[in-house]
PDB file of C-alpha atoms in Angstrom:
ATOM      1  CA  UNK A 646       0.002  -0.002  -0.004  1.00 68.00           C
ATOM      2  CA  UNK A 647       2.837   2.357   0.854  1.00 68.00           C
ATOM      3  CA  UNK A 648       4.428   1.787  -2.567  1.00 65.00           C
ATOM      4  CA  UNK A 649       1.094   2.406  -4.265  1.00 67.00           C
ATOM      5  CA  UNK A 650       0.566   5.681  -2.388  1.00 73.00           C
ATOM      6  CA  UNK A 651       4.090   6.746  -3.299  1.00 65.00           C
ATOM      7  CA  UNK A 652       3.356   5.985  -6.968  1.00 69.00           C
ATOM      8  CA  UNK A 653       0.122   8.001  -6.798  1.00 72.00           C
ATOM      9  CA  UNK A 654       1.954  10.946  -5.203  1.00 74.00           C
ATOM     10  CA  UNK A 655       4.624  10.773  -7.910  1.00 70.00           C
ATOM     11  CA  UNK A 656       2.001  10.640 -10.662  1.00 74.00           C
ATOM     12  CA  UNK A 657       0.208  13.589  -9.021  1.00 68.00           C
ATOM     13  CA  UNK A 658       3.399  15.655  -9.210  1.00 70.00           C
ATOM     14  CA  UNK A 659       3.985  14.666 -12.833  1.00 70.00           C
ATOM     15  CA  UNK A 660       0.407  15.579 -13.757  1.00 71.00           C
ATOM     16  CA  UNK A 661       0.710  18.975 -12.093  1.00 72.00           C
ATOM     17  CA  UNK A 662       3.580  19.753 -14.488  1.00 72.00           C
ATOM     18  CA  UNK A 663       1.649  18.434 -17.500  1.00 71.00           C
ATOM     19  CA  UNK A 664       0.431  21.132 -19.874  1.00 75.00           C
ATOM     20  CA  UNK A 665      -2.120  18.729 -21.326  1.00 76.00           C
ATOM     21  CA  UNK A 666      -3.686  18.106 -17.935  1.00 79.00           C
ATOM     22  CA  UNK A 667      -3.619  21.804 -17.098  1.00 81.00           C
ATOM     23  CA  UNK A 668      -5.612  22.537 -20.253  1.00 86.00           C
ATOM     24  CA  UNK A 669      -8.128  19.639 -20.097  1.00 86.00           C
ATOM     25  CA  UNK A 670      -8.706  19.451 -16.365  1.00 85.00           C
ATOM     26  CA  UNK A 671      -8.489  23.097 -15.355  1.00 89.00           C
ATOM     27  CA  UNK A 672      -8.068  25.802 -18.006  1.00 89.00           C
ATOM     28  CA  UNK A 673     -10.735  24.900 -20.580  1.00 91.00           C
ATOM     29  CA  UNK A 674     -13.447  23.818 -18.084  1.00 92.00           C
ATOM     30  CA  UNK A 675     -12.915  26.964 -16.000  1.00 92.00           C
ATOM     31  CA  UNK A 676     -12.965  29.226 -19.068  1.00 92.00           C
ATOM     32  CA  UNK A 677     -16.136  27.522 -20.276  1.00 91.00           C
ATOM     33  CA  UNK A 678     -17.652  28.028 -16.854  1.00 92.00           C
ATOM     34  CA  UNK A 679     -16.741  31.697 -16.653  1.00 91.00           C
ATOM     35  CA  UNK A 680     -17.879  32.472 -20.198  1.00 88.00           C
ATOM     36  CA  UNK A 681     -21.006  30.348 -20.484  1.00 87.00           C
ATOM     37  CA  UNK A 682     -22.260  30.414 -16.889  1.00 87.00           C
ATOM     38  CA  UNK A 683     -23.551  33.940 -17.258  1.00 82.00           C
ATOM     39  CA  UNK A 684     -24.942  33.242 -20.749  1.00 84.00           C
ATOM     40  CA  UNK A 685     -26.888  30.184 -19.612  1.00 84.00           C
ATOM     41  CA  UNK A 686     -28.368  31.832 -16.535  1.00 83.00           C
ATOM     42  CA  UNK A 687     -29.315  34.956 -18.506  1.00 83.00           C
ATOM     43  CA  UNK A 688     -31.074  33.089 -21.304  1.00 83.00           C
ATOM     44  CA  UNK A 689     -32.567  30.432 -19.025  1.00 82.00           C
ATOM     45  CA  UNK A 690     -32.876  31.788 -15.444  1.00 82.00           C
ATOM     46  CA  UNK A 691     -34.194  28.400 -14.287  1.00 82.00           C
ATOM     47  CA  UNK A 692     -30.780  26.921 -15.090  1.00 84.00           C
ATOM     48  CA  UNK A 693     -29.461  28.401 -11.854  1.00 87.00           C
ATOM     49  CA  UNK A 694     -30.838  25.255 -10.229  1.00 88.00           C
ATOM     50  CA  UNK A 695     -28.774  22.937 -12.445  1.00 88.00           C
ATOM     51  CA  UNK A 696     -25.762  25.104 -13.351  1.00 91.00           C
ATOM     52  CA  UNK A 697     -23.373  23.409 -10.904  1.00 93.00           C
ATOM     53  CA  UNK A 698     -24.098  19.907 -12.139  1.00 92.00           C
ATOM     54  CA  UNK A 699     -23.991  21.018 -15.785  1.00 92.00           C
ATOM     55  CA  UNK A 700     -20.592  22.687 -15.482  1.00 93.00           C
ATOM     56  CA  UNK A 701     -19.224  19.760 -13.513  1.00 95.00           C
ATOM     57  CA  UNK A 702     -20.391  17.296 -16.183  1.00 94.00           C
ATOM     58  CA  UNK A 703     -18.594  19.328 -18.829  1.00 93.00           C
ATOM     59  CA  UNK A 704     -15.351  19.535 -16.803  1.00 94.00           C
ATOM     60  CA  UNK A 705     -15.306  15.864 -15.794  1.00 95.00           C
ATOM     61  CA  UNK A 706     -16.104  14.690 -19.333  1.00 94.00           C
ATOM     62  CA  UNK A 707     -13.250  16.761 -20.794  1.00 93.00           C
ATOM     63  CA  UNK A 708     -10.722  15.639 -18.197  1.00 92.00           C
ATOM     64  CA  UNK A 709     -11.711  11.963 -18.330  1.00 93.00           C
ATOM     65  CA  UNK A 710     -12.314  11.532 -22.050  1.00 93.00           C
ATOM     66  CA  UNK A 711      -9.711  13.909 -23.507  1.00 92.00           C
ATOM     67  CA  UNK A 712      -7.144  14.407 -20.743  1.00 88.00           C
ATOM     68  CA  UNK A 713      -6.576  10.864 -19.413  1.00 89.00           C
ATOM     69  CA  UNK A 714      -6.478   8.650 -22.561  1.00 90.00           C
ATOM     70  CA  UNK A 715      -3.337  10.200 -24.179  1.00 88.00           C
ATOM     71  CA  UNK A 716      -1.330   9.681 -20.955  1.00 84.00           C
ATOM     72  CA  UNK A 717      -2.344   6.021 -20.831  1.00 85.00           C
ATOM     73  CA  UNK A 718      -1.625   5.481 -24.517  1.00 84.00           C
ATOM     74  CA  UNK A 719       1.821   7.032 -24.084  1.00 81.00           C
ATOM     75  CA  UNK A 720       2.614   4.840 -21.078  1.00 78.00           C
ATOM     76  CA  UNK A 721       1.413   1.515 -22.437  1.00 76.00           C
ATOM     77  CA  UNK A 722       2.665   2.179 -25.948  1.00 70.00           C
ATOM     78  CA  UNK A 723       6.239   3.044 -24.937  1.00 64.00           C
ATOM     79  CA  UNK A 724       9.235   1.563 -23.137  1.00 60.00           C
ATOM     80  CA  UNK A 725       7.645   2.417 -19.764  1.00 63.00           C
ATOM     81  CA  UNK A 726       5.624  -0.770 -20.040  1.00 61.00           C
ATOM     82  CA  UNK A 727       8.858  -2.759 -20.546  1.00 62.00           C
ATOM     83  CA  UNK A 728      10.294  -1.165 -17.420  1.00 65.00           C
ATOM     84  CA  UNK A 729       7.293  -2.402 -15.458  1.00 62.00           C
ATOM     85  CA  UNK A 730       7.952  -5.956 -16.646  1.00 63.00           C
ATOM     86  CA  UNK A 731      11.695  -5.814 -16.081  1.00 58.00           C
ATOM     87  CA  UNK A 732      11.281  -4.626 -12.496  1.00 61.00           C
ATOM     88  CA  UNK A 733       8.425  -6.937 -11.616  1.00 63.00           C
ATOM     89  CA  UNK A 734       5.947  -4.082 -11.259  1.00 67.00           C
ATOM     90  CA  UNK A 735       2.270  -5.034 -11.808  1.00 76.00           C
ATOM     91  CA  UNK A 736       1.224  -3.935 -15.269  1.00 76.00           C
ATOM     92  CA  UNK A 737      -1.914  -2.352 -13.825  1.00 79.00           C
ATOM     93  CA  UNK A 738       0.068   0.115 -11.667  1.00 79.00           C
ATOM     94  CA  UNK A 739       0.294   2.782 -14.352  1.00 81.00           C
ATOM     95  CA  UNK A 740      -3.446   2.685 -14.985  1.00 86.00           C
ATOM     96  CA  UNK A 741      -4.270   2.719 -11.278  1.00 88.00           C
ATOM     97  CA  UNK A 742      -2.017   5.653 -10.427  1.00 88.00           C
ATOM     98  CA  UNK A 743      -3.172   7.737 -13.408  1.00 88.00           C
ATOM     99  CA  UNK A 744      -6.811   6.941 -12.593  1.00 92.00           C
ATOM    100  CA  UNK A 745      -6.451   8.059  -8.952  1.00 91.00           C
ATOM    101  CA  UNK A 746      -4.397  11.156  -9.858  1.00 89.00           C
ATOM    102  CA  UNK A 747      -6.934  12.238 -12.499  1.00 91.00           C
ATOM    103  CA  UNK A 748      -9.748  11.591 -10.027  1.00 94.00           C
ATOM    104  CA  UNK A 749      -8.127  13.907  -7.480  1.00 91.00           C
ATOM    105  CA  UNK A 750      -7.448  16.655 -10.018  1.00 91.00           C
ATOM    106  CA  UNK A 751     -11.006  16.533 -11.315  1.00 94.00           C
ATOM    107  CA  UNK A 752     -12.389  16.588  -7.785  1.00 94.00           C
ATOM    108  CA  UNK A 753     -10.370  19.755  -7.147  1.00 93.00           C
ATOM    109  CA  UNK A 754     -11.873  21.296 -10.295  1.00 94.00           C
ATOM    110  CA  UNK A 755     -15.377  20.340  -9.202  1.00 95.00           C
ATOM    111  CA  UNK A 756     -14.889  21.866  -5.746  1.00 95.00           C
ATOM    112  CA  UNK A 757     -13.765  25.122  -7.396  1.00 95.00           C
ATOM    113  CA  UNK A 758     -16.888  25.128  -9.605  1.00 94.00           C
ATOM    114  CA  UNK A 759     -19.063  24.223  -6.629  1.00 95.00           C
ATOM    115  CA  UNK A 760     -17.765  27.183  -4.634  1.00 94.00           C
ATOM    116  CA  UNK A 761     -17.657  29.774  -7.422  1.00 94.00           C
ATOM    117  CA  UNK A 762     -21.042  29.134  -9.108  1.00 93.00           C
ATOM    118  CA  UNK A 763     -23.189  30.574  -6.257  1.00 93.00           C
ATOM    119  CA  UNK A 764     -20.902  33.607  -5.927  1.00 92.00           C
ATOM    120  CA  UNK A 765     -20.585  34.490  -9.611  1.00 91.00           C
ATOM    121  CA  UNK A 766     -23.939  33.362 -11.037  1.00 91.00           C
ATOM    122  CA  UNK A 767     -26.199  32.960  -7.970  1.00 90.00           C
ATOM    123  CA  UNK A 768     -26.463  29.240  -8.728  1.00 90.00           C
ATOM    124  CA  UNK A 769     -28.445  27.144  -6.264  1.00 90.00           C
ATOM    125  CA  UNK A 770     -26.457  24.806  -4.053  1.00 92.00           C
ATOM    126  CA  UNK A 771     -27.559  21.154  -3.815  1.00 92.00           C
ATOM    127  CA  UNK A 772     -30.111  20.418  -1.121  1.00 92.00           C
ATOM    128  CA  UNK A 773     -28.027  17.452   0.079  1.00 93.00           C
ATOM    129  CA  UNK A 774     -24.284  18.171  -0.531  1.00 93.00           C
ATOM    130  CA  UNK A 775     -22.991  14.798   0.787  1.00 94.00           C
ATOM    131  CA  UNK A 776     -25.299  12.923  -1.604  1.00 94.00           C
ATOM    132  CA  UNK A 777     -24.310  15.312  -4.389  1.00 95.00           C
ATOM    133  CA  UNK A 778     -20.598  14.546  -3.921  1.00 95.00           C
ATOM    134  CA  UNK A 779     -21.321  10.833  -3.724  1.00 96.00           C
ATOM    135  CA  UNK A 780     -23.084  11.065  -7.103  1.00 95.00           C
ATOM    136  CA  UNK A 781     -20.196  13.155  -8.412  1.00 96.00           C
ATOM    137  CA  UNK A 782     -17.603  10.594  -7.288  1.00 96.00           C
ATOM    138  CA  UNK A 783     -19.533   7.789  -9.003  1.00 96.00           C
ATOM    139  CA  UNK A 784     -19.892   9.796 -12.207  1.00 96.00           C
ATOM    140  CA  UNK A 785     -16.164  10.622 -12.199  1.00 96.00           C
ATOM    141  CA  UNK A 786     -15.245   6.960 -11.667  1.00 96.00           C
ATOM    142  CA  UNK A 787     -17.434   5.892 -14.588  1.00 96.00           C
ATOM    143  CA  UNK A 788     -16.093   8.611 -16.906  1.00 95.00           C
ATOM    144  CA  UNK A 789     -12.467   7.839 -16.011  1.00 95.00           C
ATOM    145  CA  UNK A 790     -13.043   4.139 -16.565  1.00 96.00           C
ATOM    146  CA  UNK A 791     -14.335   4.843 -20.053  1.00 95.00           C
ATOM    147  CA  UNK A 792     -11.359   7.130 -20.679  1.00 94.00           C
ATOM    148  CA  UNK A 793      -9.102   4.296 -19.490  1.00 93.00           C
ATOM    149  CA  UNK A 794     -10.636   1.933 -22.059  1.00 94.00           C
ATOM    150  CA  UNK A 795     -10.008   4.491 -24.813  1.00 93.00           C
ATOM    151  CA  UNK A 796      -6.386   4.964 -23.734  1.00 90.00           C
ATOM    152  CA  UNK A 797      -5.714   1.221 -23.716  1.00 89.00           C
ATOM    153  CA  UNK A 798      -7.549   0.362 -26.937  1.00 90.00           C
ATOM    154  CA  UNK A 799      -6.364   3.117 -29.291  1.00 86.00           C
ATOM    155  CA  UNK A 800      -2.598   3.122 -29.724  1.00 79.00           C
ATOM    156  CA  UNK A 801      -2.147   6.011 -32.173  1.00 80.00           C
ATOM    157  CA  UNK A 802      -2.241   9.470 -30.599  1.00 80.00           C
ATOM    158  CA  UNK A 803      -3.793  10.973 -33.723  1.00 81.00           C
ATOM    159  CA  UNK A 804      -6.582   8.360 -33.799  1.00 88.00           C
ATOM    160  CA  UNK A 805      -7.039   8.633 -30.058  1.00 88.00           C
ATOM    161  CA  UNK A 806      -7.662  12.379 -30.314  1.00 86.00           C
ATOM    162  CA  UNK A 807     -10.353  11.778 -32.921  1.00 90.00           C
ATOM    163  CA  UNK A 808     -12.007   8.932 -31.030  1.00 91.00           C
ATOM    164  CA  UNK A 809     -11.982  10.886 -27.765  1.00 90.00           C
ATOM    165  CA  UNK A 810     -13.653  13.839 -29.479  1.00 90.00           C
ATOM    166  CA  UNK A 811     -16.280  11.517 -30.981  1.00 90.00           C
ATOM    167  CA  UNK A 812     -17.171  10.357 -27.476  1.00 92.00           C
ATOM    168  CA  UNK A 813     -16.791  13.738 -25.765  1.00 92.00           C
ATOM    169  CA  UNK A 814     -18.851  15.945 -28.091  1.00 90.00           C
ATOM    170  CA  UNK A 815     -22.072  13.874 -28.047  1.00 89.00           C
ATOM    171  CA  UNK A 816     -21.672  13.543 -24.284  1.00 89.00           C
ATOM    172  CA  UNK A 817     -21.882  17.310 -23.935  1.00 89.00           C
ATOM    173  CA  UNK A 818     -24.334  18.163 -26.707  1.00 88.00           C
ATOM    174  CA  UNK A 819     -26.865  15.388 -26.023  1.00 88.00           C
ATOM    175  CA  UNK A 820     -26.689  15.161 -22.216  1.00 87.00           C
ATOM    176  CA  UNK A 821     -29.103  17.979 -21.436  1.00 84.00           C
ATOM    177  CA  UNK A 822     -26.546  20.257 -19.762  1.00 84.00           C
ATOM    178  CA  UNK A 823     -26.735  22.981 -22.423  1.00 81.00           C
ATOM    179  CA  UNK A 824     -30.439  22.770 -23.182  1.00 77.00           C
ATOM    180  CA  UNK A 825     -33.287  20.494 -22.089  1.00 78.00           C
ATOM    181  CA  UNK A 826     -33.212  17.033 -23.667  1.00 81.00           C
ATOM    182  CA  UNK A 827     -36.928  17.397 -24.414  1.00 81.00           C
ATOM    183  CA  UNK A 828     -36.002  19.865 -27.176  1.00 80.00           C
ATOM    184  CA  UNK A 829     -34.011  17.182 -29.027  1.00 82.00           C
ATOM    185  CA  UNK A 830     -35.483  14.777 -31.584  1.00 86.00           C
ATOM    186  CA  UNK A 831     -36.368  11.400 -30.100  1.00 88.00           C
ATOM    187  CA  UNK A 832     -33.468   9.703 -31.884  1.00 89.00           C
ATOM    188  CA  UNK A 833     -30.959  12.112 -30.337  1.00 89.00           C
ATOM    189  CA  UNK A 834     -32.561  11.635 -26.921  1.00 89.00           C
ATOM    190  CA  UNK A 835     -31.979   7.870 -27.185  1.00 90.00           C
ATOM    191  CA  UNK A 836     -28.369   8.375 -28.344  1.00 91.00           C
ATOM    192  CA  UNK A 837     -27.748  10.837 -25.493  1.00 89.00           C
ATOM    193  CA  UNK A 838     -28.823   8.228 -22.952  1.00 91.00           C
ATOM    194  CA  UNK A 839     -26.001   5.960 -24.106  1.00 92.00           C
ATOM    195  CA  UNK A 840     -23.426   8.336 -22.599  1.00 93.00           C
ATOM    196  CA  UNK A 841     -22.701   8.555 -18.853  1.00 94.00           C
ATOM    197  CA  UNK A 842     -22.880  12.388 -18.933  1.00 93.00           C
ATOM    198  CA  UNK A 843     -26.673  12.264 -19.255  1.00 93.00           C
ATOM    199  CA  UNK A 844     -27.082  10.009 -16.225  1.00 94.00           C
ATOM    200  CA  UNK A 845     -24.406  11.812 -14.230  1.00 93.00           C
ATOM    201  CA  UNK A 846     -26.225  15.091 -14.747  1.00 92.00           C
ATOM    202  CA  UNK A 847     -29.529  13.577 -13.618  1.00 92.00           C
ATOM    203  CA  UNK A 848     -27.920  11.830 -10.663  1.00 93.00           C
ATOM    204  CA  UNK A 849     -26.371  15.027  -9.281  1.00 94.00           C
ATOM    205  CA  UNK A 850     -29.577  17.046  -9.420  1.00 90.00           C
ATOM    206  CA  UNK A 851     -31.781  17.427  -6.340  1.00 87.00           C
ATOM    207  CA  UNK A 852     -33.744  14.221  -5.703  1.00 87.00           C
ATOM    208  CA  UNK A 853     -31.909  12.626  -8.615  1.00 88.00           C
ATOM    209  CA  UNK A 854     -30.005  10.005  -6.675  1.00 91.00           C
ATOM    210  CA  UNK A 855     -32.352   7.152  -7.556  1.00 92.00           C
ATOM    211  CA  UNK A 856     -31.918   3.641  -8.911  1.00 91.00           C
ATOM    212  CA  UNK A 857     -33.339   4.632 -12.289  1.00 92.00           C
ATOM    213  CA  UNK A 858     -30.460   7.112 -12.725  1.00 91.00           C
ATOM    214  CA  UNK A 859     -27.901   4.874 -11.017  1.00 94.00           C
ATOM    215  CA  UNK A 860     -28.076   1.406 -12.532  1.00 94.00           C
ATOM    216  CA  UNK A 861     -26.752   2.334 -15.984  1.00 95.00           C
ATOM    217  CA  UNK A 862     -23.685   4.086 -14.520  1.00 95.00           C
ATOM    218  CA  UNK A 863     -22.889   1.062 -12.371  1.00 95.00           C
ATOM    219  CA  UNK A 864     -23.287  -1.214 -15.408  1.00 96.00           C
ATOM    220  CA  UNK A 865     -20.965   0.959 -17.502  1.00 95.00           C
ATOM    221  CA  UNK A 866     -18.375   0.988 -14.728  1.00 96.00           C
ATOM    222  CA  UNK A 867     -18.399  -2.794 -14.332  1.00 96.00           C
ATOM    223  CA  UNK A 868     -18.136  -3.346 -18.075  1.00 96.00           C
ATOM    224  CA  UNK A 869     -15.264  -0.850 -18.361  1.00 95.00           C
ATOM    225  CA  UNK A 870     -13.388  -2.498 -15.471  1.00 94.00           C
ATOM    226  CA  UNK A 871     -13.741  -5.918 -17.096  1.00 95.00           C
ATOM    227  CA  UNK A 872     -12.560  -4.558 -20.464  1.00 94.00           C
ATOM    228  CA  UNK A 873      -9.586  -2.817 -18.831  1.00 91.00           C
ATOM    229  CA  UNK A 874      -8.676  -6.080 -17.101  1.00 90.00           C
ATOM    230  CA  UNK A 875      -8.724  -7.966 -20.395  1.00 91.00           C
ATOM    231  CA  UNK A 876      -6.678  -5.293 -22.144  1.00 88.00           C
ATOM    232  CA  UNK A 877      -4.060  -5.255 -19.359  1.00 85.00           C
ATOM    233  CA  UNK A 878      -3.704  -9.043 -19.574  1.00 84.00           C
ATOM    234  CA  UNK A 879      -3.082  -8.675 -23.290  1.00 82.00           C
ATOM    235  CA  UNK A 880      -0.490  -5.990 -22.527  1.00 72.00           C
ATOM    236  CA  UNK A 881       1.230  -8.325 -20.090  1.00 67.00           C
ATOM    237  CA  UNK A 882       1.479 -11.155 -22.631  1.00 64.00           C
ATOM    238  CA  UNK A 883       3.066  -8.946 -25.303  1.00 60.00           C
TER     239      UNK A 883
END
């Protein structure tokens, strides 16, 4: 456990110095929040009740789907993987440390958004903050697990960027965070429900922590964990 915590702390320090993580986990989500928070609440005043969850969904999706996969692809597609094998280090260590480090960075982002939204845009705070953060933690875990699958499956950085965007953009546009899902055509509503962002947004809203919004996220997480396990076994045999 001590070695694992040391590895997480080391990965945390490396991520802090990463320009890619700075952009995807902090800079772009915060700029989007500052620019669009006022626009959304001006056009749709009722969005003050859902602004915090909407901005968090955007930030977590960007960090998990665009920020994490390139780091994983770089690690498991380079000589770092060979170093793990040569030193008897479990092949899953890189994934685990990057997962935890990204989780902590995204949680810091979410706390910043949580604190700033009521001050800057008079956004409503959740009725039950502990339950809100429990829903947030679950949504982050699911999003990061999907990002982990992308990083392990797609080896080429150029292809990975394209695939990550193909997952990220529908997650944001069809999740209901920018406009009500009821305004979308039925086909787009169905497609939107395939992405965890939709369910994460519903889960974090007041009285949204219910089984009907929870089961699909749990299912996605379990499937992603199994897929990651299979992919890591394949990495170990190469």
